[in-house]
Short mmCIF file of N, CA, C and O in Angstrom, two decimals:
data_model
loop_
_atom_site.label_atom_id
_atom_site.label_comp_id
_atom_site.label_asym_id
_atom_site.label_seq_id
_atom_site.Cartn_x
_atom_site.Cartn_y
_atom_site.Cartn_z
N MET A 1 0.84 -1.18 0.00
CA MET A 1 0.00 0.00 0.00
C MET A 1 0.89 1.24 0.00
O MET A 1 1.70 1.43 0.89
N PHE A 2 0.73 2.09 -1.00
CA PHE A 2 1.48 3.33 -1.09
C PHE A 2 0.73 4.42 -0.33
O PHE A 2 -0.45 4.67 -0.58
N ARG A 3 1.41 5.08 0.60
CA ARG A 3 0.82 6.17 1.39
C ARG A 3 1.71 7.39 1.25
O ARG A 3 2.93 7.29 1.31
N HIS A 4 1.07 8.54 1.08
CA HIS A 4 1.84 9.77 0.89
C HIS A 4 0.99 10.96 1.36
O HIS A 4 -0.22 10.95 1.21
N THR A 5 1.66 11.97 1.91
CA THR A 5 1.00 13.21 2.32
C THR A 5 1.62 14.37 1.56
O THR A 5 2.85 14.47 1.47
N ILE A 6 0.78 15.22 1.02
CA ILE A 6 1.22 16.41 0.29
C ILE A 6 0.75 17.63 1.07
O ILE A 6 -0.41 17.74 1.42
N ARG A 7 1.68 18.54 1.33
CA ARG A 7 1.34 19.82 1.94
C ARG A 7 1.54 20.89 0.87
O ARG A 7 2.61 21.00 0.29
N ALA A 8 0.50 21.66 0.62
CA ALA A 8 0.55 22.64 -0.47
C ALA A 8 0.00 23.98 -0.02
O ALA A 8 -0.77 24.08 0.93
N THR A 9 0.41 25.02 -0.75
CA THR A 9 -0.05 26.39 -0.53
C THR A 9 -0.42 26.97 -1.89
O THR A 9 -0.18 26.34 -2.92
N PRO A 10 -0.97 28.18 -1.93
CA PRO A 10 -1.28 28.79 -3.23
C PRO A 10 -0.04 28.99 -4.10
O PRO A 10 -0.16 29.10 -5.31
N ALA A 11 1.13 29.02 -3.50
CA ALA A 11 2.37 29.20 -4.26
C ALA A 11 2.96 27.89 -4.77
O ALA A 11 3.98 27.90 -5.44
N SER A 12 2.34 26.77 -4.45
CA SER A 12 2.87 25.47 -4.85
C SER A 12 2.85 25.29 -6.36
O SER A 12 1.93 25.72 -7.03
N ASP A 13 3.89 24.64 -6.87
CA ASP A 13 4.00 24.30 -8.28
C ASP A 13 3.35 22.93 -8.46
O ASP A 13 3.91 21.90 -8.07
N VAL A 14 2.15 22.92 -9.04
CA VAL A 14 1.36 21.69 -9.17
C VAL A 14 2.14 20.62 -9.96
O VAL A 14 2.20 19.46 -9.55
N ALA A 15 2.76 21.01 -11.06
CA ALA A 15 3.49 20.04 -11.89
C ALA A 15 4.64 19.41 -11.11
O ALA A 15 4.86 18.19 -11.20
N ALA A 16 5.37 20.19 -10.33
CA ALA A 16 6.49 19.66 -9.55
C ALA A 16 6.01 18.72 -8.45
O ALA A 16 6.59 17.65 -8.24
N VAL A 17 4.94 19.10 -7.76
CA VAL A 17 4.41 18.27 -6.68
C VAL A 17 3.89 16.95 -7.23
O VAL A 17 4.16 15.88 -6.68
N VAL A 18 3.15 17.00 -8.33
CA VAL A 18 2.61 15.79 -8.93
C VAL A 18 3.73 14.92 -9.50
O VAL A 18 3.70 13.70 -9.40
N GLY A 19 4.75 15.55 -10.07
CA GLY A 19 5.90 14.81 -10.58
C GLY A 19 6.62 14.05 -9.49
O GLY A 19 7.01 12.89 -9.67
N GLU A 20 6.79 14.69 -8.34
CA GLU A 20 7.42 14.03 -7.19
C GLU A 20 6.57 12.86 -6.70
O GLU A 20 7.09 11.78 -6.41
N LEU A 21 5.26 13.07 -6.63
CA LEU A 21 4.34 12.00 -6.24
C LEU A 21 4.46 10.81 -7.20
O LEU A 21 4.54 9.66 -6.78
N GLU A 22 4.50 11.10 -8.50
CA GLU A 22 4.59 10.05 -9.50
C GLU A 22 5.88 9.25 -9.35
O GLU A 22 5.87 8.02 -9.42
N ARG A 23 7.01 9.93 -9.11
CA ARG A 23 8.28 9.24 -8.92
C ARG A 23 8.25 8.35 -7.69
O ARG A 23 8.68 7.19 -7.73
N LYS A 24 7.73 8.88 -6.59
CA LYS A 24 7.68 8.09 -5.35
C LYS A 24 6.76 6.89 -5.49
O LYS A 24 7.08 5.80 -5.01
N ALA A 25 5.60 7.09 -6.11
CA ALA A 25 4.66 5.98 -6.28
C ALA A 25 5.24 4.92 -7.21
O ALA A 25 5.06 3.72 -6.97
N SER A 26 5.92 5.33 -8.24
CA SER A 26 6.54 4.40 -9.17
C SER A 26 7.63 3.59 -8.48
O SER A 26 7.71 2.36 -8.63
N ARG A 27 8.46 4.26 -7.69
CA ARG A 27 9.52 3.57 -6.95
C ARG A 27 8.95 2.62 -5.91
O ARG A 27 9.57 1.61 -5.58
N ALA A 28 7.76 2.94 -5.38
CA ALA A 28 7.12 2.08 -4.39
C ALA A 28 6.49 0.85 -5.02
O ALA A 28 5.99 -0.03 -4.31
N GLY A 29 6.46 0.80 -6.35
CA GLY A 29 5.94 -0.38 -7.03
C GLY A 29 4.46 -0.34 -7.34
O GLY A 29 3.85 -1.39 -7.59
N LEU A 30 3.87 0.82 -7.36
CA LEU A 30 2.45 0.94 -7.68
C LEU A 30 2.24 0.57 -9.15
O LEU A 30 3.00 1.01 -10.01
N ASP A 31 1.24 -0.25 -9.44
CA ASP A 31 1.01 -0.68 -10.82
C ASP A 31 0.58 0.49 -11.71
O ASP A 31 0.15 1.53 -11.23
N ALA A 32 0.70 0.30 -13.02
CA ALA A 32 0.50 1.39 -13.99
C ALA A 32 -0.90 2.00 -13.93
O ALA A 32 -1.06 3.22 -14.03
N VAL A 33 -1.93 1.18 -13.75
CA VAL A 33 -3.31 1.70 -13.71
C VAL A 33 -3.52 2.55 -12.46
O VAL A 33 -4.04 3.67 -12.53
N ALA A 34 -3.08 2.04 -11.31
CA ALA A 34 -3.23 2.80 -10.07
C ALA A 34 -2.36 4.05 -10.10
O ALA A 34 -2.77 5.11 -9.61
N LEU A 35 -1.18 3.96 -10.69
CA LEU A 35 -0.30 5.12 -10.80
C LEU A 35 -0.95 6.23 -11.62
O LEU A 35 -0.97 7.38 -11.21
N GLY A 36 -1.53 5.87 -12.76
CA GLY A 36 -2.24 6.86 -13.57
C GLY A 36 -3.41 7.48 -12.83
O GLY A 36 -3.64 8.69 -12.91
N SER A 37 -4.12 6.66 -12.08
CA SER A 37 -5.28 7.14 -11.33
C SER A 37 -4.88 8.12 -10.23
O SER A 37 -5.48 9.19 -10.09
N VAL A 38 -3.87 7.76 -9.44
CA VAL A 38 -3.46 8.63 -8.33
C VAL A 38 -2.86 9.93 -8.86
O VAL A 38 -3.12 11.01 -8.31
N VAL A 39 -2.11 9.87 -9.95
CA VAL A 39 -1.51 11.08 -10.51
C VAL A 39 -2.59 12.02 -11.04
O VAL A 39 -2.58 13.22 -10.76
N GLU A 40 -3.53 11.50 -11.79
CA GLU A 40 -4.59 12.34 -12.36
C GLU A 40 -5.50 12.91 -11.28
O GLU A 40 -5.86 14.10 -11.31
N SER A 41 -5.88 12.10 -10.30
CA SER A 41 -6.73 12.57 -9.20
C SER A 41 -6.04 13.68 -8.41
O SER A 41 -6.63 14.71 -8.10
N THR A 42 -4.78 13.46 -8.10
CA THR A 42 -4.02 14.45 -7.33
C THR A 42 -3.85 15.74 -8.12
O THR A 42 -4.03 16.83 -7.57
N ARG A 43 -3.54 15.63 -9.39
CA ARG A 43 -3.36 16.82 -10.23
C ARG A 43 -4.65 17.65 -10.27
O ARG A 43 -4.62 18.87 -10.11
N THR A 44 -5.78 16.99 -10.45
CA THR A 44 -7.07 17.68 -10.53
C THR A 44 -7.40 18.39 -9.21
O THR A 44 -7.75 19.58 -9.20
N VAL A 45 -7.27 17.68 -8.11
CA VAL A 45 -7.60 18.25 -6.80
C VAL A 45 -6.63 19.39 -6.45
O VAL A 45 -7.05 20.46 -6.03
N LEU A 46 -5.35 19.15 -6.65
CA LEU A 46 -4.35 20.15 -6.28
C LEU A 46 -4.46 21.41 -7.13
O LEU A 46 -4.38 22.53 -6.62
N ARG A 47 -4.68 21.25 -8.43
CA ARG A 47 -4.83 22.42 -9.31
C ARG A 47 -6.02 23.27 -8.86
O ARG A 47 -5.93 24.50 -8.78
N SER A 48 -7.13 22.62 -8.54
CA SER A 48 -8.32 23.34 -8.10
C SER A 48 -8.06 24.08 -6.79
O SER A 48 -8.43 25.25 -6.64
N LEU A 49 -7.41 23.42 -5.84
CA LEU A 49 -7.14 24.06 -4.55
C LEU A 49 -6.18 25.24 -4.69
O LEU A 49 -6.38 26.28 -4.05
N VAL A 50 -5.15 25.09 -5.51
CA VAL A 50 -4.19 26.18 -5.71
C VAL A 50 -4.88 27.38 -6.35
O VAL A 50 -4.67 28.53 -5.92
N GLU A 51 -5.71 27.15 -7.35
CA GLU A 51 -6.43 28.25 -8.00
C GLU A 51 -7.38 28.94 -7.03
O GLU A 51 -7.41 30.18 -6.95
N GLN A 52 -8.18 28.16 -6.30
CA GLN A 52 -9.13 28.75 -5.35
C GLN A 52 -8.40 29.45 -4.21
O GLN A 52 -8.82 30.53 -3.77
N GLY A 53 -7.31 28.85 -3.74
CA GLY A 53 -6.54 29.45 -2.64
C GLY A 53 -5.92 30.77 -3.06
O GLY A 53 -5.90 31.73 -2.29
N ALA A 54 -5.40 30.85 -4.28
CA ALA A 54 -4.80 32.09 -4.77
C ALA A 54 -5.86 33.19 -4.90
O ALA A 54 -5.62 34.34 -4.54
N THR A 55 -7.03 32.83 -5.38
CA THR A 55 -8.12 33.80 -5.51
C THR A 55 -8.55 34.32 -4.14
O THR A 55 -8.71 35.53 -3.95
N LEU A 56 -8.72 33.41 -3.20
CA LEU A 56 -9.13 33.83 -1.85
C LEU A 56 -8.04 34.65 -1.16
O LEU A 56 -8.34 35.61 -0.46
N ALA A 57 -6.78 34.26 -1.34
CA ALA A 57 -5.68 35.01 -0.72
C ALA A 57 -5.62 36.43 -1.26
O ALA A 57 -5.34 37.37 -0.52
N ALA A 58 -5.90 36.60 -2.55
CA ALA A 58 -5.90 37.94 -3.14
C ALA A 58 -6.99 38.82 -2.53
O ALA A 58 -6.85 40.04 -2.49
N ASN A 59 -8.06 38.18 -2.07
CA ASN A 59 -9.16 38.91 -1.44
C ASN A 59 -9.01 39.00 0.08
O ASN A 59 -9.91 39.50 0.75
N GLY A 60 -7.92 38.47 0.62
CA GLY A 60 -7.67 38.54 2.05
C GLY A 60 -8.30 37.42 2.84
O GLY A 60 -8.32 37.46 4.07
N SER A 61 -8.80 36.39 2.19
CA SER A 61 -9.40 35.26 2.89
C SER A 61 -8.41 34.09 2.94
O SER A 61 -7.40 34.09 2.26
N ALA A 62 -8.76 33.12 3.75
CA ALA A 62 -7.90 31.95 3.91
C ALA A 62 -8.67 30.69 3.59
O ALA A 62 -9.89 30.64 3.71
N LEU A 63 -7.92 29.66 3.19
CA LEU A 63 -8.52 28.38 2.86
C LEU A 63 -7.63 27.29 3.43
O LEU A 63 -6.43 27.24 3.14
N ASN A 64 -8.18 26.42 4.27
CA ASN A 64 -7.47 25.27 4.80
C ASN A 64 -8.32 24.04 4.52
O ASN A 64 -9.47 23.97 4.98
N VAL A 65 -7.78 23.10 3.75
CA VAL A 65 -8.54 21.94 3.30
C VAL A 65 -7.67 20.70 3.38
O VAL A 65 -6.47 20.76 3.12
N THR A 66 -8.29 19.58 3.73
CA THR A 66 -7.63 18.28 3.67
C THR A 66 -8.49 17.38 2.80
O THR A 66 -9.70 17.29 3.01
N ARG A 67 -7.85 16.72 1.84
CA ARG A 67 -8.55 15.79 0.96
C ARG A 67 -7.84 14.44 1.02
O ARG A 67 -6.61 14.39 0.95
N ASP A 68 -8.58 13.37 1.16
CA ASP A 68 -8.04 12.03 1.15
C ASP A 68 -8.40 11.37 -0.18
O ASP A 68 -9.57 11.26 -0.52
N LEU A 69 -7.38 10.96 -0.92
CA LEU A 69 -7.57 10.28 -2.19
C LEU A 69 -7.13 8.83 -2.01
O LEU A 69 -5.97 8.57 -1.70
N THR A 70 -8.07 7.91 -2.18
CA THR A 70 -7.74 6.50 -2.00
C THR A 70 -8.18 5.71 -3.22
O THR A 70 -9.10 6.09 -3.94
N GLY A 71 -7.50 4.63 -3.42
CA GLY A 71 -7.82 3.75 -4.54
C GLY A 71 -7.13 2.42 -4.31
O GLY A 71 -6.54 2.19 -3.25
N PRO A 72 -7.16 1.56 -5.31
CA PRO A 72 -6.54 0.25 -5.15
C PRO A 72 -5.02 0.37 -5.02
O PRO A 72 -4.34 0.72 -5.97
N GLY A 73 -4.52 0.16 -3.82
CA GLY A 73 -3.08 0.17 -3.59
C GLY A 73 -2.49 1.51 -3.19
O GLY A 73 -1.28 1.62 -3.04
N TYR A 74 -3.30 2.54 -3.00
CA TYR A 74 -2.74 3.83 -2.61
C TYR A 74 -3.68 4.63 -1.72
O TYR A 74 -4.88 4.45 -1.72
N SER A 75 -3.06 5.52 -0.94
CA SER A 75 -3.79 6.47 -0.10
C SER A 75 -2.93 7.74 -0.06
O SER A 75 -1.80 7.72 0.42
N VAL A 76 -3.48 8.83 -0.58
CA VAL A 76 -2.77 10.10 -0.62
C VAL A 76 -3.60 11.14 0.11
O VAL A 76 -4.79 11.29 -0.15
N LYS A 77 -2.95 11.86 1.03
CA LYS A 77 -3.62 12.93 1.76
C LYS A 77 -3.07 14.25 1.24
O LYS A 77 -1.85 14.46 1.24
N VAL A 78 -3.96 15.12 0.78
CA VAL A 78 -3.56 16.46 0.31
C VAL A 78 -4.00 17.45 1.38
O VAL A 78 -5.19 17.60 1.65
N MET A 79 -3.02 18.14 1.97
CA MET A 79 -3.29 19.15 2.98
C MET A 79 -2.94 20.51 2.38
O MET A 79 -1.79 20.75 2.03
N PHE A 80 -3.94 21.35 2.24
CA PHE A 80 -3.76 22.65 1.60
C PHE A 80 -4.11 23.75 2.58
O PHE A 80 -5.12 23.68 3.27
N GLY A 81 -3.29 24.78 2.60
CA GLY A 81 -3.60 25.91 3.47
C GLY A 81 -2.81 27.14 3.06
O GLY A 81 -1.67 27.04 2.63
N ASN A 82 -3.44 28.29 3.18
CA ASN A 82 -2.73 29.52 2.91
C ASN A 82 -2.67 30.41 4.15
O ASN A 82 -2.28 31.55 4.07
N ARG A 83 -3.06 29.86 5.27
CA ARG A 83 -2.96 30.59 6.53
C ARG A 83 -1.85 29.93 7.34
O ARG A 83 -1.88 28.72 7.56
N PRO A 84 -0.87 30.69 7.80
CA PRO A 84 0.21 30.08 8.58
C PRO A 84 -0.34 29.50 9.89
O PRO A 84 -1.27 30.05 10.48
N LYS A 85 0.23 28.39 10.29
CA LYS A 85 -0.21 27.76 11.53
C LYS A 85 0.24 28.61 12.71
O LYS A 85 1.38 29.05 12.79
N ARG A 86 -0.70 28.86 13.61
CA ARG A 86 -0.39 29.68 14.78
C ARG A 86 0.36 28.84 15.80
O ARG A 86 0.04 27.68 16.03
N SER A 87 1.32 29.46 16.45
CA SER A 87 2.06 28.77 17.49
C SER A 87 1.20 28.68 18.74
O SER A 87 0.21 29.40 18.92
N PHE A 88 1.60 27.79 19.64
CA PHE A 88 0.87 27.61 20.89
C PHE A 88 0.86 28.92 21.69
O PHE A 88 -0.15 29.30 22.26
N LEU A 89 2.00 29.63 21.68
CA LEU A 89 2.10 30.90 22.41
C LEU A 89 1.14 31.94 21.82
O LEU A 89 0.47 32.66 22.56
N ASP A 90 1.04 32.00 20.48
CA ASP A 90 0.11 32.93 19.83
C ASP A 90 -1.33 32.63 20.23
O ASP A 90 -2.13 33.54 20.44
N MET A 91 -1.66 31.36 20.32
CA MET A 91 -3.03 30.99 20.72
C MET A 91 -3.30 31.40 22.16
O MET A 91 -4.39 31.88 22.48
N LEU A 92 -2.31 31.21 23.05
CA LEU A 92 -2.50 31.60 24.44
C LEU A 92 -2.64 33.12 24.60
O LEU A 92 -3.43 33.58 25.41
N LEU A 93 -1.91 33.85 23.79
CA LEU A 93 -1.94 35.31 23.88
C LEU A 93 -3.06 35.92 23.05
O LEU A 93 -3.26 37.14 23.07
N GLY A 94 -3.80 35.10 22.32
CA GLY A 94 -4.93 35.59 21.54
C GLY A 94 -4.54 36.35 20.29
O GLY A 94 -5.28 37.20 19.82
N ARG A 95 -3.38 36.07 19.75
CA ARG A 95 -2.92 36.77 18.53
C ARG A 95 -3.46 36.12 17.30
O ARG A 95 -3.72 35.03 17.14
#
């Protein structure tokens, strides 16, 4: 079972991220059909999130999303966010 987590922002290069995923999945021995499926699913989801995130960021809004993509022989988690994670101290101080 191939498992992978992708962390992305509006500035992420979709082609580079998907290319890295494809290399890792191929090295892990994922069969050709599953490899094509995971690459295409990830590309579609990631492209949409990057476009929506960039639009919202330009308007001053934030988007934090997690998507789980599963199929025969793979599980990929896409974590997207354009809001920096607040530190524990910031949360305590109400910043």
